[in-house]
């Protein structure tokens, strides 16, 4: 999977990608990243990538030209590249935005299966001129009902969740939800834990070795 990220702050991704599972996945070639900064491609003589909003209001809006020119460059270049054993690459453009279609594990699974390339367009300021969505045909996706200062963190959340759905990234396939009965309630050793004089025990059912009963318990939780 090749993640292409259009952002005016590519440096924000550095720390998350340089450690743990993301780093391993990059080093092993399961995922690949390219960053594109609209500031490098803007035709504005002051290198501006934003302008005042039509209709008034506070803040600035990201302009169409630098984003669309970047997007065109990525799609043109990537289409030409050959992938061994694949007939063609399969693209998706995702525009991060609060309050639109919600990101889910289902969406992550579908993306890992269907696409070879995902282009993320990260907004800043008050957002992106809506014509970018019209021109690119992007999926407009929100990671939750709250407003962030930019799309970078949202893109990173989606990339993390999509990457763990790619075969091989987690190493142990059994860690994936569909391979076992999943539960949000997990325990590890010790079975009994004393804290501030109170005893905290692991539910007996998890200790009895009966996998059928354990699976039923996990389904309930
Ligand atoms: N004016 C907008 C807020 C813009 S926030 C409004 O009132 O709704 C700036 C940028 O942060 C957005 O363009 C988007 O790319 C990103 N962003 C903020 N919250 C987000 C969320 N919950 N999910 C995905 N992207 C988000």
CSV table of C-alpha atoms and ligand atoms in Angstrom, one decimal:
chain,number,residue,atom,x,y,z
A,1,UNK,CA,0.0,0.0,0.0
A,2,UNK,CA,1.4,3.4,-1.0
A,3,UNK,CA,0.1,6.3,1.1
A,4,UNK,CA,0.4,9.7,-0.6
A,5,UNK,CA,-0.1,12.6,1.7
A,6,UNK,CA,-0.8,16.1,0.6
A,7,UNK,CA,0.0,18.4,3.6
A,8,UNK,CA,1.6,21.7,4.3
A,9,UNK,CA,3.1,20.1,7.5
A,10,UNK,CA,4.8,16.8,6.4
A,11,UNK,CA,7.0,16.9,9.5
A,12,UNK,CA,4.1,16.2,11.7
A,13,UNK,CA,4.2,12.5,10.6
A,14,UNK,CA,7.8,11.9,11.5
A,15,UNK,CA,7.6,10.6,15.0
A,16,UNK,CA,4.7,8.2,14.5
A,17,UNK,CA,6.2,6.6,11.5
A,18,UNK,CA,9.7,6.2,13.0
A,19,UNK,CA,8.8,3.7,15.7
A,20,UNK,CA,7.0,0.5,16.5
A,21,UNK,CA,4.6,-1.2,14.0
A,22,UNK,CA,4.5,1.6,11.5
A,23,UNK,CA,8.3,1.6,11.2
A,24,UNK,CA,8.5,-2.2,10.9
A,25,UNK,CA,5.8,-2.2,8.2
A,26,UNK,CA,7.8,0.5,6.3
A,27,UNK,CA,11.1,-1.4,6.7
A,28,UNK,CA,9.5,-4.7,5.5
A,29,UNK,CA,7.9,-3.0,2.5
A,30,UNK,CA,4.3,-3.5,3.4
A,31,UNK,CA,3.6,0.2,3.4
A,32,UNK,CA,5.2,3.1,1.7
A,33,UNK,CA,4.9,6.9,2.1
A,34,UNK,CA,5.2,9.9,-0.1
A,35,UNK,CA,4.7,13.5,1.0
A,36,UNK,CA,3.7,16.4,-1.1
A,37,UNK,CA,3.6,20.0,0.1
A,38,UNK,CA,1.2,22.3,-1.7
A,39,UNK,CA,3.5,25.2,-0.8
A,40,UNK,CA,6.1,23.8,-3.2
A,41,UNK,CA,3.7,23.9,-6.1
A,42,UNK,CA,1.6,27.0,-5.4
A,43,UNK,CA,1.6,29.6,-8.2
A,44,UNK,CA,1.1,32.4,-5.7
A,45,UNK,CA,4.1,34.6,-5.8
A,46,UNK,CA,4.2,34.8,-2.0
A,47,UNK,CA,3.9,31.0,-1.7
A,48,UNK,CA,0.4,31.4,-0.2
A,49,UNK,CA,-1.9,28.4,-0.2
A,50,UNK,CA,-4.9,30.0,1.4
A,51,UNK,CA,-7.3,32.9,0.9
A,52,UNK,CA,-10.2,34.7,2.6
A,53,UNK,CA,-13.6,32.9,2.5
A,54,UNK,CA,-16.4,33.9,0.2
A,55,UNK,CA,-19.3,35.0,2.2
A,56,UNK,CA,-17.1,36.3,5.0
A,57,UNK,CA,-16.3,34.8,8.4
A,58,UNK,CA,-13.2,34.2,10.4
A,59,UNK,CA,-10.1,32.2,9.2
A,60,UNK,CA,-8.8,31.3,5.8
A,61,UNK,CA,-9.6,28.7,3.2
A,62,UNK,CA,-7.1,26.5,1.3
A,63,UNK,CA,-7.1,27.3,-2.4
A,64,UNK,CA,-7.8,24.9,-5.2
A,65,UNK,CA,-4.8,25.3,-7.5
A,66,UNK,CA,-1.9,24.0,-5.3
A,67,UNK,CA,-3.9,21.0,-4.1
A,68,UNK,CA,-5.3,20.0,-7.5
A,69,UNK,CA,-1.9,20.4,-9.2
A,70,UNK,CA,-0.3,18.2,-6.6
A,71,UNK,CA,-3.1,15.7,-6.9
A,72,UNK,CA,-2.8,15.6,-10.7
A,73,UNK,CA,0.9,15.1,-10.4
A,74,UNK,CA,0.5,12.1,-8.1
A,75,UNK,CA,-2.2,10.4,-10.1
A,76,UNK,CA,-0.4,10.9,-13.4
A,77,UNK,CA,2.9,9.6,-12.1
A,78,UNK,CA,1.5,6.7,-10.1
A,79,UNK,CA,-0.6,5.4,-13.0
A,80,UNK,CA,2.5,5.1,-15.1
A,81,UNK,CA,4.3,2.9,-12.5
A,82,UNK,CA,4.1,-0.8,-13.0
A,83,UNK,CA,3.4,-3.1,-10.1
A,84,UNK,CA,4.6,-6.7,-10.5
A,85,UNK,CA,1.7,-9.3,-10.4
A,86,UNK,CA,-0.9,-6.6,-10.5
A,87,UNK,CA,-2.8,-5.6,-13.6
A,88,UNK,CA,-3.3,-2.1,-12.5
A,89,UNK,CA,-3.1,0.1,-9.5
A,90,UNK,CA,-6.2,1.0,-7.6
A,91,UNK,CA,-6.5,4.5,-6.2
A,92,UNK,CA,-8.6,6.3,-3.7
A,93,UNK,CA,-8.6,9.9,-2.8
A,94,UNK,CA,-9.6,10.8,0.8
A,95,UNK,CA,-10.3,14.3,1.9
A,96,UNK,CA,-10.2,14.7,5.7
A,97,UNK,CA,-13.1,16.8,7.1
A,98,UNK,CA,-15.0,17.0,10.4
A,99,UNK,CA,-18.7,16.1,10.3
A,100,UNK,CA,-18.8,14.0,7.2
A,101,UNK,CA,-18.9,10.2,6.6
A,102,UNK,CA,-17.4,8.5,9.7
A,103,UNK,CA,-14.3,6.4,9.5
A,104,UNK,CA,-14.8,2.8,10.7
A,105,UNK,CA,-12.9,-0.5,10.9
A,106,UNK,CA,-15.2,-1.7,8.1
A,107,UNK,CA,-13.8,1.2,5.9
A,108,UNK,CA,-10.2,0.3,6.9
A,109,UNK,CA,-10.7,-3.4,5.9
A,110,UNK,CA,-12.2,-2.4,2.6
A,111,UNK,CA,-9.4,0.1,1.9
A,112,UNK,CA,-6.7,-2.5,2.7
A,113,UNK,CA,-8.3,-5.0,0.3
A,114,UNK,CA,-9.3,-2.7,-2.6
A,115,UNK,CA,-6.6,-0.1,-3.0
A,116,UNK,CA,-2.9,0.0,-3.9
A,117,UNK,CA,-2.7,3.8,-3.4
A,118,UNK,CA,-4.5,6.1,-1.1
A,119,UNK,CA,-4.1,9.9,-1.5
A,120,UNK,CA,-4.9,11.8,1.7
A,121,UNK,CA,-5.7,15.5,1.4
A,122,UNK,CA,-5.1,17.2,4.8
A,123,UNK,CA,-6.9,20.5,5.5
A,124,UNK,CA,-5.7,23.3,7.7
A,125,UNK,CA,-7.2,26.7,8.7
A,126,UNK,CA,-11.0,26.7,8.1
A,127,UNK,CA,-10.8,23.9,5.6
A,128,UNK,CA,-10.4,23.3,1.9
A,129,UNK,CA,-12.3,25.0,-1.0
A,130,UNK,CA,-15.2,22.6,-1.7
A,131,UNK,CA,-14.3,22.4,-5.4
A,132,UNK,CA,-11.3,20.1,-4.5
A,133,UNK,CA,-13.8,17.5,-3.4
A,134,UNK,CA,-15.8,17.9,-6.7
A,135,UNK,CA,-12.8,17.7,-8.9
A,136,UNK,CA,-11.1,14.7,-7.2
A,137,UNK,CA,-14.2,12.7,-6.5
A,138,UNK,CA,-12.7,12.1,-3.0
A,139,UNK,CA,-14.3,10.3,-0.2
A,140,UNK,CA,-14.9,13.0,2.5
A,141,UNK,CA,-14.1,11.3,5.8
A,142,UNK,CA,-14.2,12.4,9.5
A,143,UNK,CA,-12.5,10.4,12.3
A,144,UNK,CA,-15.0,11.6,14.9
A,145,UNK,CA,-17.4,14.3,16.1
A,146,UNK,CA,-14.8,16.8,17.2
A,147,UNK,CA,-12.8,19.5,15.3
A,148,UNK,CA,-9.0,19.2,15.0
A,149,UNK,CA,-6.6,21.9,14.0
A,150,UNK,CA,-5.7,20.0,10.8
A,151,UNK,CA,-6.2,16.8,8.8
A,152,UNK,CA,-2.7,15.3,9.6
A,153,UNK,CA,-3.7,13.6,12.8
A,154,UNK,CA,-6.9,12.3,11.2
A,155,UNK,CA,-4.9,10.9,8.2
A,156,UNK,CA,-2.4,9.2,10.7
A,157,UNK,CA,-5.3,7.6,12.6
A,158,UNK,CA,-6.7,6.2,9.3
A,159,UNK,CA,-3.3,5.0,8.1
A,160,UNK,CA,-2.7,3.2,11.4
A,161,UNK,CA,-6.0,1.4,11.3
A,162,UNK,CA,-5.8,0.6,7.5
A,163,UNK,CA,-2.2,-0.7,7.9
A,164,UNK,CA,-3.0,-3.2,10.6
A,165,UNK,CA,-5.5,-4.7,8.1
A,166,UNK,CA,-2.7,-5.4,5.6
A,167,UNK,CA,-1.6,-9.0,5.7
A,168,UNK,CA,1.8,-9.3,7.5
A,169,UNK,CA,1.8,-5.9,9.2
A,170,UNK,CA,0.8,-7.3,12.6
A,171,UNK,CA,3.1,-10.3,12.2
A,172,UNK,CA,0.7,-12.6,14.1
A,173,UNK,CA,-2.4,-12.9,12.0
A,174,UNK,CA,-4.4,-14.0,15.1
A,175,UNK,CA,-4.3,-10.4,16.3
A,176,UNK,CA,-6.8,-9.3,13.7
A,177,UNK,CA,-10.4,-9.2,14.8
A,178,UNK,CA,-11.8,-11.5,12.2
A,179,UNK,CA,-9.4,-14.3,13.1
A,180,UNK,CA,-10.7,-14.8,16.6
A,181,UNK,CA,-13.4,-13.7,19.0
A,182,UNK,CA,-12.6,-10.2,19.9
A,183,UNK,CA,-13.3,-8.4,23.2
A,184,UNK,CA,-12.5,-5.0,24.5
A,185,UNK,CA,-12.0,-6.5,28.0
A,186,UNK,CA,-8.5,-8.0,28.1
A,187,UNK,CA,-6.3,-9.3,31.0
A,188,UNK,CA,-2.8,-10.5,31.5
A,189,UNK,CA,-0.7,-11.7,34.4
A,190,UNK,CA,-1.0,-11.6,37.4
A,191,UNK,CA,-4.4,-13.2,37.9
A,192,UNK,CA,-4.8,-11.4,41.2
A,193,UNK,CA,-3.7,-7.9,41.8
A,194,UNK,CA,-3.7,-5.9,45.0
A,195,UNK,CA,-4.0,-2.1,44.8
A,196,UNK,CA,-4.6,0.2,47.7
A,197,UNK,CA,-5.7,-2.8,49.8
A,198,UNK,CA,-8.3,-3.9,47.3
A,199,UNK,CA,-8.1,-7.2,45.3
A,200,UNK,CA,-8.6,-7.0,41.6
A,201,UNK,CA,-9.1,-10.5,40.0
A,202,UNK,CA,-9.2,-11.8,36.4
A,203,UNK,CA,-12.7,-13.3,35.7
A,204,UNK,CA,-12.6,-17.0,36.5
A,205,UNK,CA,-13.9,-17.9,33.1
A,206,UNK,CA,-10.8,-16.7,31.4
A,207,UNK,CA,-8.7,-19.1,33.5
A,208,UNK,CA,-10.6,-22.3,33.0
A,209,UNK,CA,-9.2,-23.2,29.6
A,210,UNK,CA,-12.6,-23.9,28.0
A,211,UNK,CA,-12.3,-22.0,24.7
A,212,UNK,CA,-16.0,-22.3,23.9
A,213,UNK,CA,-17.0,-20.6,27.2
A,214,UNK,CA,-14.3,-18.1,26.8
A,215,UNK,CA,-15.4,-17.2,23.3
A,216,UNK,CA,-19.0,-16.8,24.5
A,217,UNK,CA,-17.9,-14.6,27.4
A,218,UNK,CA,-15.8,-12.4,24.9
A,219,UNK,CA,-18.8,-12.1,22.6
A,220,UNK,CA,-20.8,-10.7,25.5
A,221,UNK,CA,-18.1,-8.1,26.2
B,1,LIG,N1,-14.2,25.2,9.5
B,1,LIG,C1,-14.3,23.8,9.7
B,1,LIG,C2,-13.1,23.3,10.6
B,1,LIG,C3,-11.8,23.1,9.9
B,1,LIG,S1,-10.7,22.2,10.8
B,1,LIG,C4,-15.6,23.5,10.4
B,1,LIG,O1,-16.2,24.4,11.0
B,1,LIG,O2,-16.1,22.4,10.4
B,1,LIG,C5,-9.3,22.2,9.7
B,1,LIG,C6,-9.0,20.9,9.0
B,1,LIG,O3,-8.8,19.9,10.0
B,1,LIG,C7,-10.1,20.4,8.2
B,1,LIG,O4,-10.1,20.9,6.9
B,1,LIG,C8,-9.9,18.9,8.2
B,1,LIG,O5,-8.9,18.5,7.2
B,1,LIG,C9,-9.2,18.6,9.5
B,1,LIG,N2,-10.1,18.0,10.5
B,1,LIG,C10,-10.6,18.6,11.6
B,1,LIG,N3,-11.4,17.8,12.4
B,1,LIG,C11,-11.4,16.6,11.7
B,1,LIG,C12,-12.0,15.4,12.0
B,1,LIG,N4,-12.8,15.2,13.1
B,1,LIG,N5,-11.8,14.4,11.1
B,1,LIG,C13,-11.1,14.6,10.0
B,1,LIG,N6,-10.4,15.7,9.7
B,1,LIG,C14,-10.6,16.8,10.6
